[in-house]
Short mmCIF file of C-alpha atoms and ligand atoms in Angstrom, two decimals:
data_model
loop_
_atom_site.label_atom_id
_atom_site.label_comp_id
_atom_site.label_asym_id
_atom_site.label_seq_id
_atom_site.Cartn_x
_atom_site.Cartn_y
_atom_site.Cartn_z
CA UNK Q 1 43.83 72.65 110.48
CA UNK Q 2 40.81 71.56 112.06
CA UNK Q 3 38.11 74.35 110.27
CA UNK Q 4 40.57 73.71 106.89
CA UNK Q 5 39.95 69.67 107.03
CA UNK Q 6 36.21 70.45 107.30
CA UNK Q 7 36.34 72.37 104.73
CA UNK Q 8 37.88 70.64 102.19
CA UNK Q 9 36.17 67.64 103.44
CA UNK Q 10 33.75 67.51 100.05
CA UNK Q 11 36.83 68.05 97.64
CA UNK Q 12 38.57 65.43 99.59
CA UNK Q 13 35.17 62.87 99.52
CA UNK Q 14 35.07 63.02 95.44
CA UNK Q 15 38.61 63.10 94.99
CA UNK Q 16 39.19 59.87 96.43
CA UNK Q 17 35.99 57.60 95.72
CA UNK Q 18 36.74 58.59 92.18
CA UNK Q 19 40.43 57.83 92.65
CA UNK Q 20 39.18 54.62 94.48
CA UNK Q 21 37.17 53.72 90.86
CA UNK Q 22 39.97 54.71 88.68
CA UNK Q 23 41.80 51.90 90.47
CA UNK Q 24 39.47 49.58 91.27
CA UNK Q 25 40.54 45.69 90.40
CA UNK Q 26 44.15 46.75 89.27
CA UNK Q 27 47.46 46.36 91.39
CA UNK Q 28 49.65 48.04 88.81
CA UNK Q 29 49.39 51.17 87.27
CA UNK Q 30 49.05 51.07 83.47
CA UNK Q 31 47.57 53.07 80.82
CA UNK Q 32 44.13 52.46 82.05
CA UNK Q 33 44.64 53.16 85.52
CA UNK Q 34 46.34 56.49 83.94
CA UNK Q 35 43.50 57.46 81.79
CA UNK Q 36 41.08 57.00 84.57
CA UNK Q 37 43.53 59.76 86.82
CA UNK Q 38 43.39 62.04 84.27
CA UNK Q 39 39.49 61.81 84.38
CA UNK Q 40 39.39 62.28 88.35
CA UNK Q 41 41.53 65.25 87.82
CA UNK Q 42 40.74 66.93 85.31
CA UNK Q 43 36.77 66.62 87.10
CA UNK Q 44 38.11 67.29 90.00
CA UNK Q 45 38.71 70.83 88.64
CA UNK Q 46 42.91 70.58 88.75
CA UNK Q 47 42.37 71.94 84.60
CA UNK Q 48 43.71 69.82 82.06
CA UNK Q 49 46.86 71.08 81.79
CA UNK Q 50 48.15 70.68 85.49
CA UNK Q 51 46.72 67.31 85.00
CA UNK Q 52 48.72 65.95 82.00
CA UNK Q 53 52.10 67.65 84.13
CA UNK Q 54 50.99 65.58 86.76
CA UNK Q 55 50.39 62.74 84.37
CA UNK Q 56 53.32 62.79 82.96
CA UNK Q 57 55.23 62.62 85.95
CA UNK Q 58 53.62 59.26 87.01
CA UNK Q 59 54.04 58.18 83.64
CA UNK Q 60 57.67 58.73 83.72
CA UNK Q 61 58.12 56.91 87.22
CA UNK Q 62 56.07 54.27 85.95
CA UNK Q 63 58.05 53.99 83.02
CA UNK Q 64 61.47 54.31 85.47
CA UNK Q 65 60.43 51.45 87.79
CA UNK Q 66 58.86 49.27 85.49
CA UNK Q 67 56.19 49.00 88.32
CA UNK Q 68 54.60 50.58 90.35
CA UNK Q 69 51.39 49.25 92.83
CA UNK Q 70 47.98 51.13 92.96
CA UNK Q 71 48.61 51.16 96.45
CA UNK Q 72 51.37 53.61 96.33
CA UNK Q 73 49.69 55.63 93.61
CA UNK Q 74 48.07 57.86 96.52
CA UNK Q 75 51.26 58.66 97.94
CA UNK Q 76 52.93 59.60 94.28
CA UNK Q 77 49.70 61.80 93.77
CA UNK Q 78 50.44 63.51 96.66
CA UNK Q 79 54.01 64.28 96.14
CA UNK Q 80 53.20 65.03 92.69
CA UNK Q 81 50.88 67.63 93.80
CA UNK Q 82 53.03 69.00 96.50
CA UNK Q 83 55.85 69.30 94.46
CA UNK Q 84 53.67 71.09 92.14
CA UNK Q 85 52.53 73.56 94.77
CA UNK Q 86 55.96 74.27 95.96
CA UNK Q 87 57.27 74.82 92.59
CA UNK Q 88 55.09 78.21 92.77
CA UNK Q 89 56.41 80.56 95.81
CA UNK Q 90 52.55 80.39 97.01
CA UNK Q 91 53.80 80.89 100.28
CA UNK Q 92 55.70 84.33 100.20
CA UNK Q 93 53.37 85.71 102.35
CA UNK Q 94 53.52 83.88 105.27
CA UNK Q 95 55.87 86.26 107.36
CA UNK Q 96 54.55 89.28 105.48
CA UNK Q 97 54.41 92.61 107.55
CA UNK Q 98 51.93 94.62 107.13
CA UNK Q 99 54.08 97.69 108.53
CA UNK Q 100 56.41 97.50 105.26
CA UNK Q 101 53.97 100.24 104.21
CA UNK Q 102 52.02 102.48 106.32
CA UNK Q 103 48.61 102.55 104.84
CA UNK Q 104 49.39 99.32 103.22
CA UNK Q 105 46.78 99.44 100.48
CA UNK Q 106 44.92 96.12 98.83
CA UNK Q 107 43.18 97.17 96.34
CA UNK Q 108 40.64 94.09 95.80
CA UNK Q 109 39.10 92.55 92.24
CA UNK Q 110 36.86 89.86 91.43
CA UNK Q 111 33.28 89.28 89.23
CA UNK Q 112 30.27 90.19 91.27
CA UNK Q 113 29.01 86.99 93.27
CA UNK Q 114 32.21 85.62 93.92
CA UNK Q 115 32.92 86.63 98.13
CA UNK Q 116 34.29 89.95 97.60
CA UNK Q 117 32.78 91.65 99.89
CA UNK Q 118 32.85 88.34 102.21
CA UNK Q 119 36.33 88.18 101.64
CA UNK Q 120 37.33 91.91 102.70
CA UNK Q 121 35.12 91.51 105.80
CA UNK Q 122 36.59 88.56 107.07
CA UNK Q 123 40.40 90.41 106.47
CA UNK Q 124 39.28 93.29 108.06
CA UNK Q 125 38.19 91.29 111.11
CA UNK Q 126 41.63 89.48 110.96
CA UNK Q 127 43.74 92.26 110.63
CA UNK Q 128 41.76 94.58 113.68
CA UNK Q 129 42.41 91.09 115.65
CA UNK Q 130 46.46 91.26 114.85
CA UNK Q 131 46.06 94.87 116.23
CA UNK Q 132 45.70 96.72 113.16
CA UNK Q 133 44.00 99.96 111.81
CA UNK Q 134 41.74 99.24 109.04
CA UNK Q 135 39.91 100.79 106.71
CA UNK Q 136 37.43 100.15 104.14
CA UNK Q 137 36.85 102.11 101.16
CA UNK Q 138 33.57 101.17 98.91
CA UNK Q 139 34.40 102.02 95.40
CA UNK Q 140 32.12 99.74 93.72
CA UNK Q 141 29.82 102.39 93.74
CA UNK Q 142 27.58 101.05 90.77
CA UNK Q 143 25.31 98.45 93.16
CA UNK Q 144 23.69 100.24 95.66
CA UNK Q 145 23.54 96.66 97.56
CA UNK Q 146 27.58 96.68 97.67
CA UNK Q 147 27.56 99.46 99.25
CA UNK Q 148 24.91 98.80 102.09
CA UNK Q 149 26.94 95.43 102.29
CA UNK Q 150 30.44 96.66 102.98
CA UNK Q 151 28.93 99.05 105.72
CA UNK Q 152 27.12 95.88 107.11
CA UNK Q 153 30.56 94.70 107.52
CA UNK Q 154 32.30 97.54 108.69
CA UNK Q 155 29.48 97.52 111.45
CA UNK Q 156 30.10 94.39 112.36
CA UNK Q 157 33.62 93.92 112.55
CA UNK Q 158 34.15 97.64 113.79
CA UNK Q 159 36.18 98.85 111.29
CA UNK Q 160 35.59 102.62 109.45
CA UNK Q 161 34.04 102.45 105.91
CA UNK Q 162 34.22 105.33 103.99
CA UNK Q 163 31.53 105.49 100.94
CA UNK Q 164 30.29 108.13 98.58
CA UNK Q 165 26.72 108.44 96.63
CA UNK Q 166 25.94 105.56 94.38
CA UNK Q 167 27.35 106.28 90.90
CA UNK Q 168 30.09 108.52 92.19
CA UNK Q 169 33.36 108.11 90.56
CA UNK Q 170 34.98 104.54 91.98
CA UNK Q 171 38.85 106.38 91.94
CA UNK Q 172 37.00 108.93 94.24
CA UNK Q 173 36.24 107.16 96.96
CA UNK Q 174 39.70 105.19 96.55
CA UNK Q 175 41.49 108.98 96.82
CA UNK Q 176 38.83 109.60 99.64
CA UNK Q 177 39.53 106.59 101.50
CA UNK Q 178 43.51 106.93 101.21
CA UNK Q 179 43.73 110.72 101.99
CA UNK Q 180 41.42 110.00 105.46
CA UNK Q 181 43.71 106.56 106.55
CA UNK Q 182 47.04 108.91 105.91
CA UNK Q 183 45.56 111.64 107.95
CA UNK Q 184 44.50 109.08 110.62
CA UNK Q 185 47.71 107.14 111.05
CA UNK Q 186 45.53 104.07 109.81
CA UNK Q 187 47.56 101.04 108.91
CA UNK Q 188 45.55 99.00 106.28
CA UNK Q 189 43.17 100.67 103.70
CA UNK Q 190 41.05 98.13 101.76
CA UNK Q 191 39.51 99.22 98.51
CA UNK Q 192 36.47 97.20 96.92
CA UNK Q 193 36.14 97.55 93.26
CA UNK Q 194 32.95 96.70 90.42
CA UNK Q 195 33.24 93.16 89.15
CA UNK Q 196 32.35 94.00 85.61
CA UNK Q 197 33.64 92.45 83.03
CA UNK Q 198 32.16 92.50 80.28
CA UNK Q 199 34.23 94.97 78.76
CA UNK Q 200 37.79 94.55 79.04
CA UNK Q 201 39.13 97.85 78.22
CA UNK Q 202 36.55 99.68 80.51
CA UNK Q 203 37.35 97.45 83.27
CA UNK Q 204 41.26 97.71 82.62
CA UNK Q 205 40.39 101.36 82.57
CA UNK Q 206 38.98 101.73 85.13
CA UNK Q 207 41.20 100.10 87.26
CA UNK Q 208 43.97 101.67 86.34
CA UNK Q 209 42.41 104.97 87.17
CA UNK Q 210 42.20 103.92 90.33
CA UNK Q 211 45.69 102.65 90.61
CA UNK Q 212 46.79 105.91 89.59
CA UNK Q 213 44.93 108.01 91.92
CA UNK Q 214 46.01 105.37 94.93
CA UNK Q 215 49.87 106.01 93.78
CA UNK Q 216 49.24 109.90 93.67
CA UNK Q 217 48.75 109.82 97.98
CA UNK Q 218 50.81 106.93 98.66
CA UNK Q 219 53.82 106.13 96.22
CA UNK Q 220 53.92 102.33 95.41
CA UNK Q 221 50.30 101.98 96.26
CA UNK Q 222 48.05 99.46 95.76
CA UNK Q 223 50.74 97.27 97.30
CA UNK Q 224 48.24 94.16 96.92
CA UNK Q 225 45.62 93.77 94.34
CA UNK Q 226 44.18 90.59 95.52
CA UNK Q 227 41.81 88.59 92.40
CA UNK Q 228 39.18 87.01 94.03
CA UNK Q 229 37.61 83.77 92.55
CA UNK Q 230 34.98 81.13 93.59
CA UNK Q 231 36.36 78.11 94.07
CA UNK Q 232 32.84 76.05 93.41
CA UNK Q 233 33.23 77.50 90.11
CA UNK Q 234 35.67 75.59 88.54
CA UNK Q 235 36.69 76.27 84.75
CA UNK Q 236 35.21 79.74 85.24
CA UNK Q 237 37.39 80.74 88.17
CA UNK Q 238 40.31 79.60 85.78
CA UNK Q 239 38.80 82.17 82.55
CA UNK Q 240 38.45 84.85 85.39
CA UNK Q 241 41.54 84.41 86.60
CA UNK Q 242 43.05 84.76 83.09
CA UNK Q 243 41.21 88.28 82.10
CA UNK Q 244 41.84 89.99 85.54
CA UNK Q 245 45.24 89.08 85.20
CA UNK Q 246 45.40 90.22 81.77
CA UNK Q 247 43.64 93.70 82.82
CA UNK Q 248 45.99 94.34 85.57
CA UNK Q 249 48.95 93.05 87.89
CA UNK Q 250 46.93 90.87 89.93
CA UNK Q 251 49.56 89.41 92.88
CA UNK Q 252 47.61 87.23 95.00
CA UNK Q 253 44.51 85.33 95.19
CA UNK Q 254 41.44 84.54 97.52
CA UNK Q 255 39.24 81.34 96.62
CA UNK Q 256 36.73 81.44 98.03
CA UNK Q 257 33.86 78.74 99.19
CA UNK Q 258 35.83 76.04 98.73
CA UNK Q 259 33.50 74.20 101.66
CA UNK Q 260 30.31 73.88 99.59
CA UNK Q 261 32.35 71.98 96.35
CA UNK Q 262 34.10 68.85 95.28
CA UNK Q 263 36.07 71.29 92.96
CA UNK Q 264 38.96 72.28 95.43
CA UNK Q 265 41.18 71.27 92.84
CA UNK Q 266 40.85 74.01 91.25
CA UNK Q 267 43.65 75.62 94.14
CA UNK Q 268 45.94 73.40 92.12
CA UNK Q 269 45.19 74.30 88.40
CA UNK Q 270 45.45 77.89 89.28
CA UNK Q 271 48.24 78.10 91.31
CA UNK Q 272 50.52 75.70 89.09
CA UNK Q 273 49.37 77.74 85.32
CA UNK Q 274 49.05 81.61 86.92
CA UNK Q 275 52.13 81.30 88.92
CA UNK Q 276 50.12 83.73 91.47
CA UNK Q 277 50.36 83.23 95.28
CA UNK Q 278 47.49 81.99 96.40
CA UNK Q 279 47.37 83.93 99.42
CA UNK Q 280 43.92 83.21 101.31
CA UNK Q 281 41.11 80.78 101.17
CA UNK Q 282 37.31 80.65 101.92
CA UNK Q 283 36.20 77.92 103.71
CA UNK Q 284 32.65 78.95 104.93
CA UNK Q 285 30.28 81.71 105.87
CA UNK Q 286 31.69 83.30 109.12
CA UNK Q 287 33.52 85.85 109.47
CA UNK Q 288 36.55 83.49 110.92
CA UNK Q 289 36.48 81.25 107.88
CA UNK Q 290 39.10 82.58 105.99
CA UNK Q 291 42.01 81.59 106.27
CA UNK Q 292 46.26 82.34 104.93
CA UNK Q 293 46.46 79.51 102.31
CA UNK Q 294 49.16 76.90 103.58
CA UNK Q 295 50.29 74.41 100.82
CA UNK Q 296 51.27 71.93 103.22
CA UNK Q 297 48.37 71.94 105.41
CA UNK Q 298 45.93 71.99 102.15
CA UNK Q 299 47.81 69.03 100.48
CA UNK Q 300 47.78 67.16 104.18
CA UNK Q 301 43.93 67.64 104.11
CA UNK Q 302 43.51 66.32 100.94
CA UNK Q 303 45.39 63.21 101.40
CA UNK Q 304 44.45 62.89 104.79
P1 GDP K 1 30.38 89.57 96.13
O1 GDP K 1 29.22 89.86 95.23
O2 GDP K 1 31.54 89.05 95.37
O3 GDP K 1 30.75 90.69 97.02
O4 GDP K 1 29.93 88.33 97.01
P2 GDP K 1 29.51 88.25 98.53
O5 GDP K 1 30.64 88.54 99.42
O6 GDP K 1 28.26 89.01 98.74
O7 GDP K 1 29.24 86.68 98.67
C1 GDP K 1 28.26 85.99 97.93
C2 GDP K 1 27.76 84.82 98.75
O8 GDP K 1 28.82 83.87 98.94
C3 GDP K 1 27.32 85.20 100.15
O9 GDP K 1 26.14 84.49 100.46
C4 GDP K 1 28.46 84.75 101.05
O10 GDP K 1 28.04 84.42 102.35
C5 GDP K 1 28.96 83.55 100.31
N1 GDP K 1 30.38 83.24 100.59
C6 GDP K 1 31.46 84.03 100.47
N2 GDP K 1 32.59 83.37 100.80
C7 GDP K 1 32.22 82.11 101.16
C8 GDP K 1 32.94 80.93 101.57
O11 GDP K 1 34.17 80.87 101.70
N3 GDP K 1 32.17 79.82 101.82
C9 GDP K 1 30.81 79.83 101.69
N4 GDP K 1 30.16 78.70 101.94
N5 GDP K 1 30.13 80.90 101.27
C10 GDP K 1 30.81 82.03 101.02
#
């Protein structure tokens, strides 16, 4: 809770000295007072459709009670937003076992730039600490730098990486990687994939080439293709979010670097429109810094 309060502590900073201005010299919330929430919201990165839900609800308690104080508009918010958050089963993966499948394969997506390789680092490190057997596989083989950078990270956490030439087919390595973790007993096999997207059919392609080849050695494979998305990167995270999707069955999300932004809203927006679990968050550098996403703990930080 501690390393999560710190790092939503810039999110939480802007959220409420703008909520403090939206409010500022009224005791009841009217129109004004609702206008101005929409503004903190919808800058605040929640997108402006979770924001008119949310909105809408006040509205309608406003509307209900006839009154309602500025005082008690933080707590309403918060409820608002919880019930919001709960309303989407982000959560399902908090008793997950990993030994439902042996290799459990995550095969991971996301635009170059935003934590990828960060991301699958910091997992592997978590996973060898629960006692696992992982395994990295480095199928973006079109930057030599990705590469070099997932070995880094094998190195460093001590897990095996298995990699091919640069420019060698991506489903390769994914068969590669598979075949080796079956024939090792290994327990976790994560995959990193090119971020391209600039063309939608060749990156639907190409993923589901490597789907298919992943499914040929272990039936049911990938059983998690985690989306990554920047979190600092507001509206864009949400237009990512909506092609990956669209280009295959994303089931969970990582945002990442939620400590360096005022736009942690955007954990809101997403979850509430993509219905997706978000499943982990970034919240610095290190390799301990990511962490299972927790709706109650993130909605306590906020509003704490
Ligand atoms: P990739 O191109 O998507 O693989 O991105 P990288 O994993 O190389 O990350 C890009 C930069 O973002 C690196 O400098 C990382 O240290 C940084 N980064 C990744 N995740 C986080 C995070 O949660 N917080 C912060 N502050 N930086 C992060």
């Amino acid at each position: 809770q501690e390393a999560l309060d710190k790092g939503l502590e810039k999110t939480k900073e802007g959220f409420f000295s703008k909520i403090t201005k939206a409010v500022a010299g009224k005791s009841t919330v009217d129109d004004d007072v609702l206008d101005n929430l929409e503004e903190v919201l919808v800058t605040s990165d929640v997108g402006v459709a979770t924001t008119l839900k949310i909105i809408d609800r006040i509205q309608a308690r406003v509307a209900r009670d006839k009154y309602l104080s500025t005082t008690e508009l933080n707590g309403l918010l918060r409820n608002e937003i919880q019930q919001l958050l709960a309303e989407n089963n982000s959560n399902d993966f908090r008793n997950f076992e990993y030994g439902d499948h042996k290799p459990y394969v995550i095969m991971v997506v996301g635009v170059n730039g935003v934590g990828k390789t960060t991301t699958i680092g910091k997992l592997a490190h978590q996973l060898k600490n629960a006692g696992l057997k992982v395994v990295l596989g480095a199928a973006d083989t079109f930057r030599a730098a990705a590469v070099d950078q997932i070995k880094l990270w094998g190195e460093r956490v001590g897990v095996r990486v298995v990699a091919q030439a640069m420019g060698s087919d991506p489903a390769s390595v994914a068969f590669d990687t598979i075949q080796s973790a079956v024939a090792a007993n290994e327990d976790v096999v994560i995959i990193d994939t090119a971020g391209r997207l600039h063309n939608k059919v060749g990156l639907m392609n190409e993923l589901s080439k490597i789907k298919n080849v992943m499914n040929r050695i272990v039936p049911g494979a990938p059983h998690e293709i985690l989306l990554v998305l920047d979190g600092s990167t507001g509206q864009n995270a949400f237009e990512q979010c909506k092609q990956f999707t669209e280009a295959t069955d994303v089931n969970a999300l990582a945002i990442t670097k939620l400590d360096g932004t005022a736009k942690g809203g955007v954990v809101i927006g997403i979850s509430d429109q993509f219905k997706i679990p978000v499943k982990y968050i970034g919240v610095g550098e290190k390799m301990t810094d990511l962490q299972l996403f927790d709706k109650k703990a993130f909605v306590d930080s906020l509003f704490k």
